């Protein structure tokens, strides 16, 4: 038997949600539905977005209301119009097999007369943002005297946004004996207070521990200098070719500047903030939802309630002022059982804030390193190779061109053709990242201490001691090396003491390591004609590979910014390589990049 039927949901509704792909109830649905179906409790649900809470309250509501009657019986209040539309849409989907079910969305920024008309026709469920709801109540255009259920969704957000008074006024027009169901991602004192104020002995349900973020989210932070933030951010994006992300900024201006700089640099990005007209916001959200937009740059307020599945990364370009907001931001990824990454790009002074957030979410962050230019090129190359391998071939369409294509390639063998296809895009990236500097800032506060502990008192302010040289070796963690293994391997092969080795940066298919200047030749000699599992092991001066990393020897340009670097106002920081939007390119997520840019130009 369908598990939703077991929970007490009727066939009509179960059929509708089965079509939406709901096979099993989520934990909150499993626990909340039986309680709410009784219709006799006030209820407090402490749950993150993405846990299935809309159905947790929506399905019982549909069971409890009398759809033969045409007056408002349930009122759902939520903080933003996006969430309002999302909930309305979800409820309409769940109730599509119920006769005469009328659900209306009431929110600001859209025609009030349409909303009034729908209300007049008769509705059972009103889903509303507080401001517009109050406006309609003040016009005496709605009668809530027979409301049996009020849902306060994302209650913490509504309070953050200053809706307390509006909510008080709205609820004063509903009957005393109604039941109130409150959902909140966090439980600050203010939410506790309103729970007390509006409810009697509520049934409380906590999914996970209080204020804890979704367990499927990995939290990472990168430490960079303020001026490198934009460049570092782009590296992270480039290192994740399939990213579908939301990037949070602190202000509307920052949001717009970052989005514009990204578009200029050839990325598929757009901004969402409160200064856009409703139409513009709708258009951005539509493109994002349809995945025609890869990066949504948003303010906290604008992004509230965004429910888009498959968001791979949330990037905190700036940390939120309110720590509680971090939970909301990161909750935009890892929805409906998926996994996701929440990234914070910070400067060393903000480490304290990361520790505070860790305490609030009850999870640790991983300190991550901004990928080197070399890392990015490698990742992009294999991203491309993977794409070529898996591309869906339209046999019918391509067939007519094949003879001519074959003819063009007749003088090249398979290997040569593969090389050229790969080089077509790879060359652009190589050019772009030539001499890319190391963007990781030294975290003077704690990590230097950690490094000292690990490898002795060797590192100066920059983290690299001046009488050390940084070398590259073409073996890394994918070859099953740990840093300890690598240390042993280098010592054995070169016949040098471990004391001569400094910092070891173990990467995927390669490693950077430091050795004392006087043993560099010994190491190079030691690795002459060494094989590792059939592969020739190569040692090179790191300066020749990544153009950065702080070694004092064997590096040209000494940490300066090579050709193609420029400082730029937009985005407030250092840019790498200028515009790289030349060809169809790695960035071409949707095939619509050019259109996006011209549309954007018109808009601003
Ligand atoms: P919510 O927390 O209500 O915003 O839901 C997050 C996402 O999970 C939405 O896209 C829902 O459609 C989806 N969802 C909710 N319940 C289920 C379920 N039982 N099975 C599969 N997906 C679900």
Coordinates of C-alpha atoms and ligand atoms in Angstrom, one line a residue:
X1 CA 0.0 0.0 0.0
X2 CA 1.2 3.5 -0.8
X3 CA 2.8 4.9 2.4
X4 CA 0.8 8.2 2.1
X5 CA -2.4 6.2 2.2
X6 CA -1.2 4.6 5.4
X7 CA -0.7 8.1 6.8
X8 CA -4.3 8.9 6.1
X9 CA -4.2 10.8 2.8
X10 CA -7.0 10.0 0.4
X11 CA -6.6 8.4 -3.0
X12 CA -7.2 11.5 -5.1
X13 CA -4.4 13.4 -3.4
X14 CA -2.1 10.4 -3.3
X15 CA -2.5 10.0 -7.1
X16 CA -1.6 13.6 -7.6
X17 CA 1.5 13.5 -5.5
X18 CA 2.6 10.2 -7.1
X19 CA 2.6 12.0 -10.4
X20 CA 5.0 14.6 -8.8
X21 CA 7.3 11.7 -7.9
X22 CA 6.5 11.5 -4.2
X23 CA 6.9 7.8 -3.4
X24 CA 7.7 7.9 0.3
X25 CA 7.0 10.6 2.9
X26 CA 10.0 12.6 4.0
X27 CA 10.8 12.3 7.8
X28 CA 8.9 15.5 8.6
X29 CA 5.8 14.4 6.6
X30 CA 5.9 11.0 8.3
X31 CA 5.8 12.6 11.7
X32 CA 3.7 15.8 11.1
X33 CA 0.9 14.4 8.9
X34 CA -0.7 12.1 11.5
X35 CA -0.6 14.9 14.1
X36 CA -1.9 17.6 11.8
X37 CA -4.6 15.4 10.3
X38 CA -6.3 15.2 13.8
X39 CA -7.0 18.9 13.3
X40 CA -7.0 19.3 17.1
X41 CA -3.5 20.7 17.8
X42 CA -1.5 23.8 17.5
X43 CA 1.8 22.8 16.0
X44 CA 5.5 24.0 15.9
X45 CA 7.7 22.4 13.3
X46 CA 11.4 23.2 13.4
X47 CA 12.5 22.3 9.9
X48 CA 14.8 23.5 7.2
X49 CA 13.5 24.4 3.8
X50 CA 13.9 21.5 1.4
X51 CA 12.7 18.9 3.9
X52 CA 9.2 18.6 2.3
X53 CA 7.5 20.8 4.9
X54 CA 5.0 22.3 2.3
X55 CA 3.5 18.9 1.8
X56 CA 3.8 18.2 5.6
X57 CA 1.2 20.9 6.3
X58 CA -0.4 21.1 2.8
X59 CA -1.6 17.5 2.6
X60 CA -3.4 17.6 6.0
X61 CA -5.0 20.9 5.1
X62 CA -6.4 19.5 1.9
X63 CA -7.9 16.6 4.0
X64 CA -9.4 18.8 6.6
X65 CA -11.1 21.5 4.6
X66 CA -14.5 21.4 3.1
X67 CA -14.2 22.2 -0.6
X68 CA -18.0 22.3 -1.1
X69 CA -17.9 25.6 0.8
X70 CA -16.6 28.7 -0.9
X71 CA -15.2 30.7 2.0
X72 CA -11.7 31.0 3.3
X73 CA -10.9 28.2 5.7
X74 CA -7.1 28.3 5.8
X75 CA -4.7 31.1 5.7
X76 CA -1.0 30.5 5.0
X77 CA 1.4 33.4 5.7
X78 CA 4.9 33.4 4.4
X79 CA 7.7 36.0 4.0
X80 CA 8.2 36.4 0.3
X81 CA 6.3 36.4 -2.9
X82 CA 8.5 33.6 -4.3
X83 CA 7.7 31.3 -1.5
X84 CA 4.0 32.4 -1.7
X85 CA 3.9 31.4 -5.4
X86 CA 5.8 28.2 -4.7
X87 CA 3.4 27.1 -1.9
X88 CA 0.3 28.0 -4.0
X89 CA 1.7 26.1 -6.9
X90 CA 2.5 23.1 -4.8
X91 CA -1.0 23.1 -3.2
X92 CA -2.6 23.4 -6.6
X93 CA -0.7 20.4 -7.8
X94 CA -1.6 18.3 -4.7
X95 CA -5.3 19.2 -5.1
X96 CA -5.7 18.9 -8.8
X97 CA -8.1 15.9 -8.4
X98 CA -10.2 17.7 -5.8
X99 CA -13.4 19.3 -7.2
X100 CA -13.9 23.0 -6.5
X101 CA -10.6 23.5 -4.7
X102 CA -9.7 27.2 -4.9
X103 CA -6.3 28.4 -3.7
X104 CA -5.3 32.0 -4.2
X105 CA -1.9 33.7 -3.9
X106 CA -1.9 37.1 -2.4
X107 CA 1.4 39.0 -2.6
X108 CA 2.7 42.5 -3.3
X109 CA 4.1 43.7 -6.6
X110 CA 1.4 42.2 -8.7
X111 CA -2.1 43.5 -9.7
X112 CA -4.3 43.7 -6.6
X113 CA -7.5 43.7 -8.7
X114 CA -6.7 40.2 -10.1
X115 CA -6.3 38.9 -6.5
X116 CA -9.5 40.6 -5.4
X117 CA -11.4 39.1 -8.3
X118 CA -10.1 35.6 -7.4
X119 CA -11.1 36.1 -3.7
X120 CA -14.5 37.3 -4.7
X121 CA -15.1 34.2 -6.8
X122 CA -14.7 32.1 -3.6
X123 CA -11.5 30.5 -2.2
X124 CA -10.8 28.0 0.6
X125 CA -7.1 28.5 1.0
X126 CA -5.3 31.9 0.9
X127 CA -1.5 31.9 0.6
X128 CA -0.2 35.4 1.4
X129 CA 2.7 37.7 2.2
X130 CA 1.7 39.8 5.2
X131 CA 1.8 43.3 3.6
X132 CA -0.6 42.7 0.8
X133 CA -2.8 40.5 3.0
X134 CA -3.3 43.4 5.4
X135 CA -4.0 45.7 2.5
X136 CA -6.8 43.4 1.4
X137 CA -8.1 43.0 4.9
X138 CA -8.2 46.8 5.3
X139 CA -10.2 47.1 2.1
X140 CA -12.7 44.7 3.8
X141 CA -12.4 42.5 0.7
X142 CA -12.0 39.3 2.6
X143 CA -13.7 37.6 5.5
X144 CA -11.6 35.4 7.8
X145 CA -14.3 34.7 10.4
X146 CA -14.5 31.1 9.4
X147 CA -10.8 30.3 9.1
X148 CA -10.0 27.1 10.9
X149 CA -6.2 26.8 10.2
X150 CA -3.5 29.4 10.0
X151 CA 0.0 28.3 8.9
X152 CA 3.0 30.6 9.6
X153 CA 5.7 29.4 7.3
X154 CA 9.3 30.5 7.7
X155 CA 8.2 32.3 10.8
X156 CA 11.8 33.4 11.6
X157 CA 12.1 35.1 8.3
X158 CA 8.8 36.9 8.7
X159 CA 10.0 38.3 12.0
X160 CA 13.4 39.2 10.5
X161 CA 11.7 41.1 7.9
X162 CA 9.7 43.1 10.4
X163 CA 6.3 41.5 9.8
X164 CA 5.4 41.0 13.5
X165 CA 2.8 43.8 13.6
X166 CA 1.2 42.9 10.3
X167 CA 0.9 39.3 11.5
X168 CA -0.7 40.4 14.7
X169 CA -3.3 42.5 12.9
X170 CA -4.0 39.8 10.3
X171 CA -4.5 37.1 13.0
X172 CA -6.8 39.4 15.0
X173 CA -9.3 39.0 12.2
X174 CA -9.3 35.2 12.5
X175 CA -11.4 33.2 15.1
X176 CA -9.9 32.5 18.5
X177 CA -10.5 28.8 18.2
X178 CA -8.6 28.3 14.9
X179 CA -5.5 26.1 15.0
X180 CA -2.1 27.6 14.3
X181 CA 0.8 25.7 12.7
X182 CA 4.1 27.4 12.8
X183 CA 7.2 26.3 10.7
X184 CA 10.6 27.8 11.2
X185 CA 14.1 26.9 10.2
X186 CA 15.5 28.3 13.4
X187 CA 14.1 29.0 16.8
X188 CA 15.4 32.3 18.1
X189 CA 13.7 33.9 21.1
X190 CA 11.3 36.0 19.0
X191 CA 9.9 32.9 17.3
X192 CA 9.5 31.3 20.7
X193 CA 7.6 34.3 21.9
X194 CA 5.2 34.3 19.0
X195 CA 4.7 30.6 19.4
X196 CA 3.7 31.3 23.0
X197 CA 1.5 34.2 22.0
X198 CA -0.5 32.5 19.3
X199 CA -0.6 28.9 20.5
X200 CA -1.9 26.7 23.2
X201 CA 0.2 23.8 24.2
X202 CA 1.5 23.1 20.7
X203 CA 2.8 19.8 19.5
X204 CA 6.5 20.4 18.8
X205 CA 8.5 18.6 16.2
X206 CA 12.1 19.1 15.6
X207 CA 13.7 17.7 12.6
X208 CA 17.4 17.2 13.4
X209 CA 18.9 19.2 16.3
X210 CA 17.8 22.8 16.8
X211 CA 19.2 25.3 14.3
X212 CA 21.2 22.5 12.7
X213 CA 21.7 22.7 9.0
X214 CA 20.8 20.0 6.5
X215 CA 23.2 17.0 7.0
X216 CA 23.7 16.7 3.2
X217 CA 25.4 20.0 3.0
X218 CA 29.2 20.3 3.0
X219 CA 30.5 23.6 4.4
X220 CA 33.8 25.0 3.1
X221 CA 35.6 28.2 3.5
X222 CA 38.3 29.8 1.5
X223 CA 40.6 32.5 2.9
X224 CA 41.6 35.3 0.5
X225 CA 42.7 38.9 0.6
X226 CA 39.8 41.3 0.1
X227 CA 41.2 42.5 -3.2
X228 CA 41.5 38.9 -4.5
X229 CA 37.9 37.9 -3.7
X230 CA 36.4 38.3 -7.1
X231 CA 39.3 36.5 -8.8
X232 CA 39.1 33.7 -6.2
X233 CA 35.4 33.4 -6.7
X234 CA 35.8 33.0 -10.4
X235 CA 38.4 30.3 -9.9
X236 CA 36.0 28.4 -7.7
X237 CA 33.4 28.6 -10.4
X238 CA 35.8 27.6 -13.1
X239 CA 36.9 24.7 -11.0
X240 CA 33.3 23.5 -11.0
X241 CA 32.2 23.5 -14.6
X242 CA 28.8 22.1 -13.9
X243 CA 28.0 24.5 -11.1
X244 CA 24.4 25.6 -10.7
X245 CA 24.7 28.1 -7.9
X246 CA 23.3 30.9 -5.9
X247 CA 25.8 33.5 -4.8
X248 CA 24.9 35.7 -1.8
X249 CA 26.0 39.2 -1.5
X250 CA 25.4 41.7 1.3
X251 CA 24.0 44.6 -0.6
X252 CA 21.9 45.3 -3.7
X253 CA 24.8 47.2 -5.2
X254 CA 27.3 44.4 -4.6
X255 CA 24.8 42.0 -6.1
X256 CA 24.5 44.0 -9.2
X257 CA 28.2 44.8 -9.6
X258 CA 29.2 41.1 -9.2
X259 CA 26.6 40.0 -11.7
X260 CA 27.6 42.6 -14.2
X261 CA 31.3 41.9 -13.9
X262 CA 30.6 38.2 -14.3
X263 CA 28.5 38.8 -17.4
X264 CA 31.3 41.0 -18.8
X265 CA 33.7 38.1 -18.1
X266 CA 31.6 35.7 -20.1
X267 CA 29.7 33.9 -17.3
X268 CA 26.0 33.0 -17.4
X269 CA 24.9 35.1 -14.4
X270 CA 22.2 37.5 -13.4
X271 CA 21.2 39.4 -10.2
X272 CA 18.1 39.2 -8.0
X273 CA 17.5 42.0 -5.6
X274 CA 14.9 44.3 -4.2
X275 CA 15.4 47.2 -6.7
X276 CA 14.3 45.1 -9.6
X277 CA 10.7 45.4 -10.8
X278 CA 8.5 42.5 -10.2
X279 CA 8.7 41.6 -13.9
X280 CA 12.4 41.6 -13.9
X281 CA 12.5 39.4 -10.8
X282 CA 10.1 37.0 -12.4
X283 CA 12.1 36.8 -15.5
X284 CA 15.4 36.1 -13.7
X285 CA 13.7 33.5 -11.5
X286 CA 12.2 31.8 -14.6
X287 CA 15.5 31.6 -16.3
X288 CA 17.1 30.2 -13.2
X289 CA 14.4 27.7 -12.5
X290 CA 14.7 26.5 -16.1
X291 CA 18.4 26.3 -15.7
X292 CA 19.0 28.8 -18.5
X293 CA 21.0 30.7 -15.9
X294 CA 23.9 29.2 -14.2
X295 CA 24.7 31.7 -11.4
X296 CA 22.1 33.6 -9.5
X297 CA 23.6 36.5 -7.6
X298 CA 21.2 37.5 -4.8
X299 CA 20.6 39.4 -1.6
X300 CA 19.2 37.5 1.4
X301 CA 15.8 39.1 1.1
X302 CA 15.4 38.5 -2.6
X303 CA 16.5 34.9 -2.3
X304 CA 14.1 33.9 0.5
X305 CA 11.8 31.1 -0.3
X306 CA 13.6 30.2 -3.5
X307 CA 12.9 26.6 -4.0
X308 CA 14.9 25.4 -7.0
X309 CA 16.0 21.8 -7.0
X310 CA 19.5 20.6 -7.9
X311 CA 21.3 23.8 -6.8
X312 CA 24.8 22.4 -6.5
X313 CA 26.5 25.3 -4.7
X314 CA 25.6 28.2 -2.4
X315 CA 28.4 30.7 -2.4
X316 CA 28.6 33.3 0.4
X317 CA 30.5 36.0 -1.5
X318 CA 29.9 38.0 1.7
X319 CA 29.0 36.4 4.9
X320 CA 25.6 37.4 6.2
X321 CA 25.4 40.0 9.0
X322 CA 23.0 37.8 10.9
X323 CA 24.5 34.4 11.6
X324 CA 21.0 32.8 11.5
X325 CA 20.8 33.8 7.8
X326 CA 23.6 31.4 7.0
X327 CA 21.3 28.5 7.6
X328 CA 18.7 30.0 5.2
X329 CA 21.3 30.6 2.5
X330 CA 22.9 27.1 2.7
X331 CA 19.4 25.6 2.8
X332 CA 19.0 26.6 -0.9
X333 CA 21.2 23.6 -1.8
X334 CA 20.8 19.9 -0.9
X335 CA 17.1 20.0 -1.2
X336 CA 14.9 16.9 -1.5
X337 CA 17.6 14.5 -0.4
X338 CA 20.3 15.8 -2.7
X339 CA 23.8 16.8 -1.6
X340 CA 25.3 20.3 -2.0
X341 CA 28.1 22.5 -1.0
X342 CA 27.9 25.8 0.9
X343 CA 31.0 27.9 0.4
X344 CA 32.2 31.0 2.3
X345 CA 34.8 33.2 0.7
X346 CA 36.3 35.2 3.6
X347 CA 39.3 37.2 4.7
X348 CA 41.4 36.1 7.6
X349 CA 39.7 38.4 10.0
X350 CA 36.4 36.6 9.4
X351 CA 37.6 33.3 10.7
X352 CA 35.9 34.1 14.0
X353 CA 32.6 34.4 12.3
X354 CA 33.1 30.9 10.7
X355 CA 33.6 29.5 14.1
X356 CA 30.4 31.2 15.3
X357 CA 28.5 29.7 12.4
X358 CA 29.9 26.3 13.2
X359 CA 28.5 26.5 16.7
X360 CA 25.1 27.6 15.4
X361 CA 24.8 24.9 12.7
X362 CA 26.5 22.2 14.8
X363 CA 28.8 21.3 11.9
X364 CA 32.4 22.0 11.0
X365 CA 33.6 23.8 7.9
X366 CA 36.5 22.4 5.9
X367 CA 39.2 24.8 5.0
X368 CA 39.6 24.6 1.2
X369 CA 42.4 26.0 -1.0
X370 CA 41.6 28.2 -4.0
X371 CA 42.5 26.0 -6.9
X372 CA 45.7 27.0 -8.8
X373 CA 45.4 28.0 -12.5
X374 CA 46.8 24.5 -13.2
X375 CA 44.1 22.8 -11.2
X376 CA 41.4 24.7 -13.1
X377 CA 42.8 24.0 -16.5
X378 CA 43.0 20.3 -15.7
X379 CA 39.5 20.2 -14.3
X380 CA 38.1 22.1 -17.3
X381 CA 39.9 19.9 -19.7
X382 CA 38.5 16.7 -18.3
X383 CA 35.1 18.4 -17.9
X384 CA 35.2 19.0 -21.6
X385 CA 36.4 15.5 -22.4
X386 CA 33.6 14.0 -20.3
X387 CA 31.1 16.2 -22.1
X388 CA 32.4 15.2 -25.6
X389 CA 32.2 11.5 -24.5
X390 CA 28.6 11.8 -23.3
X391 CA 27.1 14.2 -25.8
X392 CA 23.8 13.0 -27.3
X393 CA 24.4 12.7 -31.0
X394 CA 21.5 13.7 -33.2
X395 CA 22.1 11.1 -35.9
X396 CA 19.5 12.3 -38.2
X397 CA 20.7 15.9 -38.3
X398 CA 24.4 15.3 -38.3
X399 CA 24.3 12.6 -41.0
X400 CA 24.0 15.0 -43.9
X401 CA 27.3 16.7 -42.8
X402 CA 29.3 13.6 -42.0
X403 CA 30.8 13.0 -45.4
X404 CA 32.1 16.6 -45.5
X405 CA 33.4 16.4 -41.9
X406 CA 35.1 13.0 -42.6
X407 CA 36.7 14.5 -45.7
X408 CA 38.1 17.4 -43.7
X409 CA 39.7 15.0 -41.2
X410 CA 40.9 12.4 -43.7
X411 CA 44.5 13.4 -43.3
X412 CA 44.4 13.1 -39.4
X413 CA 44.4 9.9 -37.4
X414 CA 42.1 9.4 -34.3
X415 CA 44.7 10.5 -31.8
X416 CA 45.4 13.7 -33.7
X417 CA 41.7 14.6 -34.0
X418 CA 41.1 14.0 -30.3
X419 CA 44.1 16.2 -29.4
X420 CA 42.8 19.0 -31.6
X421 CA 39.2 18.9 -30.2
X422 CA 40.6 19.0 -26.7
X423 CA 43.0 21.8 -27.5
X424 CA 40.3 24.0 -29.1
X425 CA 39.0 25.0 -25.7
X426 CA 41.9 24.0 -23.5
X427 CA 44.2 26.5 -25.2
X428 CA 41.9 29.3 -24.2
X429 CA 41.9 28.3 -20.6
X430 CA 45.7 27.8 -20.6
X431 CA 46.1 31.2 -22.0
X432 CA 43.7 32.7 -19.5
X433 CA 45.3 31.1 -16.5
X434 CA 48.9 31.5 -17.6
X435 CA 50.8 32.9 -14.6
X436 CA 47.8 32.9 -12.4
X437 CA 48.9 33.8 -8.9
X438 CA 48.2 31.8 -5.7
X439 CA 45.1 33.5 -4.3
X440 CA 45.1 31.8 -0.9
X441 CA 45.7 34.2 1.9
X442 CA 47.7 33.2 4.8
X443 CA 45.5 32.7 7.8
X444 CA 47.8 34.2 10.3
X445 CA 45.5 33.6 13.2
X446 CA 45.1 29.8 13.4
X447 CA 46.4 28.0 10.4
X448 CA 49.9 29.2 10.7
X449 CA 49.9 27.8 14.1
X450 CA 48.6 24.5 12.7
X451 CA 51.3 24.4 10.0
X452 CA 53.9 25.1 12.6
X453 CA 52.7 22.2 14.7
X454 CA 52.6 19.9 11.7
X455 CA 55.9 20.7 10.1
X456 CA 58.0 22.5 12.6
X457 CA 58.8 26.2 12.9
X458 CA 59.7 26.6 9.3
X459 CA 57.3 29.1 7.8
X460 CA 57.7 32.8 7.7
X461 CA 54.9 35.3 7.2
X462 CA 54.1 34.1 3.8
X463 CA 53.9 30.5 4.8
X464 CA 57.0 29.7 2.7
X465 CA 60.5 30.1 4.0
X466 CA 62.8 31.9 1.7
X467 CA 65.5 29.3 1.6
X468 CA 63.1 26.7 0.4
X469 CA 62.2 25.9 -3.3
X470 CA 58.8 24.7 -4.3
X471 CA 58.8 21.6 -6.6
X472 CA 56.1 19.9 -8.6
X473 CA 55.7 16.1 -8.8
X474 CA 53.2 14.4 -11.1
X475 CA 51.8 12.1 -8.4
X476 CA 49.0 13.0 -5.9
X477 CA 46.1 11.7 -3.9
X478 CA 44.6 9.8 -6.8
X479 CA 47.7 7.7 -6.7
X480 CA 46.8 6.9 -3.1
X481 CA 49.4 9.1 -1.6
X482 CA 48.9 10.8 1.8
X483 CA 51.1 13.6 2.8
X484 CA 53.0 11.2 5.0
X485 CA 53.5 8.8 2.1
X486 CA 54.7 11.5 -0.1
X487 CA 57.2 12.7 2.5
X488 CA 58.6 9.1 2.7
X489 CA 58.6 8.6 -1.0
X490 CA 60.6 11.8 -1.7
X491 CA 63.0 11.1 1.2
X492 CA 63.6 7.6 0.0
X493 CA 64.1 8.4 -3.7
X494 CA 66.2 11.5 -3.1
X495 CA 68.1 10.1 -0.1
X496 CA 67.5 13.3 1.8
X497 CA 66.3 13.8 5.4
X498 CA 62.6 14.6 6.1
X499 CA 63.9 17.8 7.8
X500 CA 64.9 19.2 4.4
X501 CA 61.2 19.0 3.3
X502 CA 58.8 21.9 4.0
X503 CA 55.2 22.2 3.1
X504 CA 53.5 19.5 1.1
X505 CA 50.4 20.5 -0.9
X506 CA 48.9 17.2 -2.0
X507 CA 46.5 17.6 -4.9
X508 CA 44.6 15.2 -7.1
X509 CA 47.1 14.1 -9.8
X510 CA 50.1 16.1 -8.6
X511 CA 51.7 17.6 -5.6
X512 CA 53.7 20.7 -4.8
X513 CA 56.3 20.4 -2.1
X514 CA 59.1 22.5 -0.7
X515 CA 62.7 21.4 -0.2
X516 CA 65.7 23.3 1.1
X517 CA 67.5 25.0 -1.7
X518 CA 70.7 23.0 -1.2
X519 CA 68.9 19.7 -1.8
X520 CA 67.0 20.6 -5.0
X521 CA 69.5 19.1 -7.3
X522 CA 69.6 15.9 -5.2
X523 CA 65.9 15.6 -5.5
X524 CA 65.9 16.1 -9.2
X525 CA 68.7 13.5 -9.6
X526 CA 66.9 11.1 -7.3
X527 CA 63.9 11.1 -9.5
X528 CA 65.7 10.7 -12.8
X529 CA 64.1 7.7 -14.5
X530 CA 61.8 6.7 -11.6
X531 CA 58.6 4.8 -12.5
X532 CA 55.5 4.7 -10.4
X533 CA 53.1 1.9 -11.5
X534 CA 54.3 2.1 -15.0
X535 CA 54.3 5.9 -15.1
X536 CA 57.3 8.1 -15.5
X537 CA 57.6 10.3 -12.4
X538 CA 58.5 13.9 -13.2
X539 CA 59.9 16.6 -10.9
X540 CA 59.8 20.2 -12.0
X541 CA 60.3 23.6 -10.4
X542 CA 56.8 24.7 -9.3
X543 CA 57.3 28.2 -10.7
X544 CA 57.3 26.6 -14.2
X545 CA 53.9 25.0 -13.4
X546 CA 51.7 27.4 -11.5
X547 CA 53.4 30.8 -11.6
X548 CA 52.6 31.2 -8.0
X549 CA 52.7 29.7 -4.6
X550 CA 55.4 31.8 -3.0
X551 CA 58.6 30.0 -3.6
X552 CA 61.6 32.3 -3.7
X553 CA 63.6 30.5 -6.2
X554 CA 63.1 29.3 -9.7
X555 CA 60.1 31.5 -10.3
X556 CA 59.8 34.2 -12.7
X557 CA 57.8 37.3 -11.9
X558 CA 58.0 36.7 -8.2
X559 CA 54.3 36.7 -7.3
X560 CA 53.4 39.7 -9.6
X561 CA 50.5 39.6 -11.9
X562 CA 51.5 38.5 -15.4
X563 CA 50.2 39.4 -18.8
X564 CA 46.5 40.0 -19.1
X565 CA 46.0 40.9 -15.4
X566 CA 44.4 44.2 -14.6
X567 CA 42.7 45.9 -11.7
X568 CA 39.2 46.7 -12.3
X569 CA 36.6 48.6 -10.3
X570 CA 33.6 46.4 -11.0
X571 CA 33.4 43.5 -8.6
X572 CA 35.8 45.5 -6.4
X573 CA 38.9 43.4 -7.0
X574 CA 41.6 42.0 -9.1
X575 CA 40.6 40.3 -12.3
X576 CA 42.4 37.6 -14.0
X577 CA 43.0 37.4 -17.7
X578 CA 40.2 39.8 -18.7
X579 CA 37.2 38.6 -20.7
X580 CA 37.2 35.0 -21.7
X581 CA 33.9 34.7 -23.4
X582 CA 35.3 34.2 -26.9
X583 CA 34.0 30.9 -28.2
X584 CA 31.0 28.7 -27.3
X585 CA 33.2 27.7 -24.5
X586 CA 33.3 25.9 -21.2
X587 CA 30.9 28.5 -19.8
X588 CA 28.3 27.8 -22.3
X589 CA 25.9 26.2 -19.9
X590 CA 22.7 26.9 -21.8
X591 CA 23.8 28.0 -25.2
X592 CA 22.1 31.3 -24.4
X593 CA 25.0 33.3 -23.1
X594 CA 25.0 35.9 -25.9
X595 CA 21.3 36.5 -25.6
X596 CA 21.7 36.9 -21.9
X597 CA 24.3 39.5 -22.3
X598 CA 22.3 41.7 -24.7
X599 CA 19.2 41.4 -22.6
X600 CA 21.2 42.5 -19.6
X601 CA 22.6 45.5 -21.4
X602 CA 19.1 46.7 -22.3
X603 CA 18.0 46.3 -18.7
X604 CA 20.6 48.3 -16.9
Ligands
LIG1 P1 9.8 21.9 0.7 O1 10.6 21.6 1.9 O2 8.4 21.8 0.9 O3 10.2 23.2 0.0 O4 10.1 20.7 -0.4 C1 11.4 20.6 -1.0 C2 11.3 19.8 -2.3 O5 11.1 18.4 -2.0 C3 10.2 20.2 -3.2 O6 10.7 20.3 -4.5 C4 9.1 19.1 -3.1 O7 8.4 18.9 -4.3 C5 10.0 17.9 -2.8 N1 9.3 16.9 -2.0 C6 8.5 17.1 -0.9 N2 8.1 15.9 -0.4 C7 8.6 14.9 -1.2 C8 8.4 13.5 -1.2 N3 7.7 12.9 -0.2 N4 9.1 12.8 -2.1 C9 9.8 13.5 -3.1 N5 10.0 14.8 -3.1 C10 9.4 15.5 -2.2

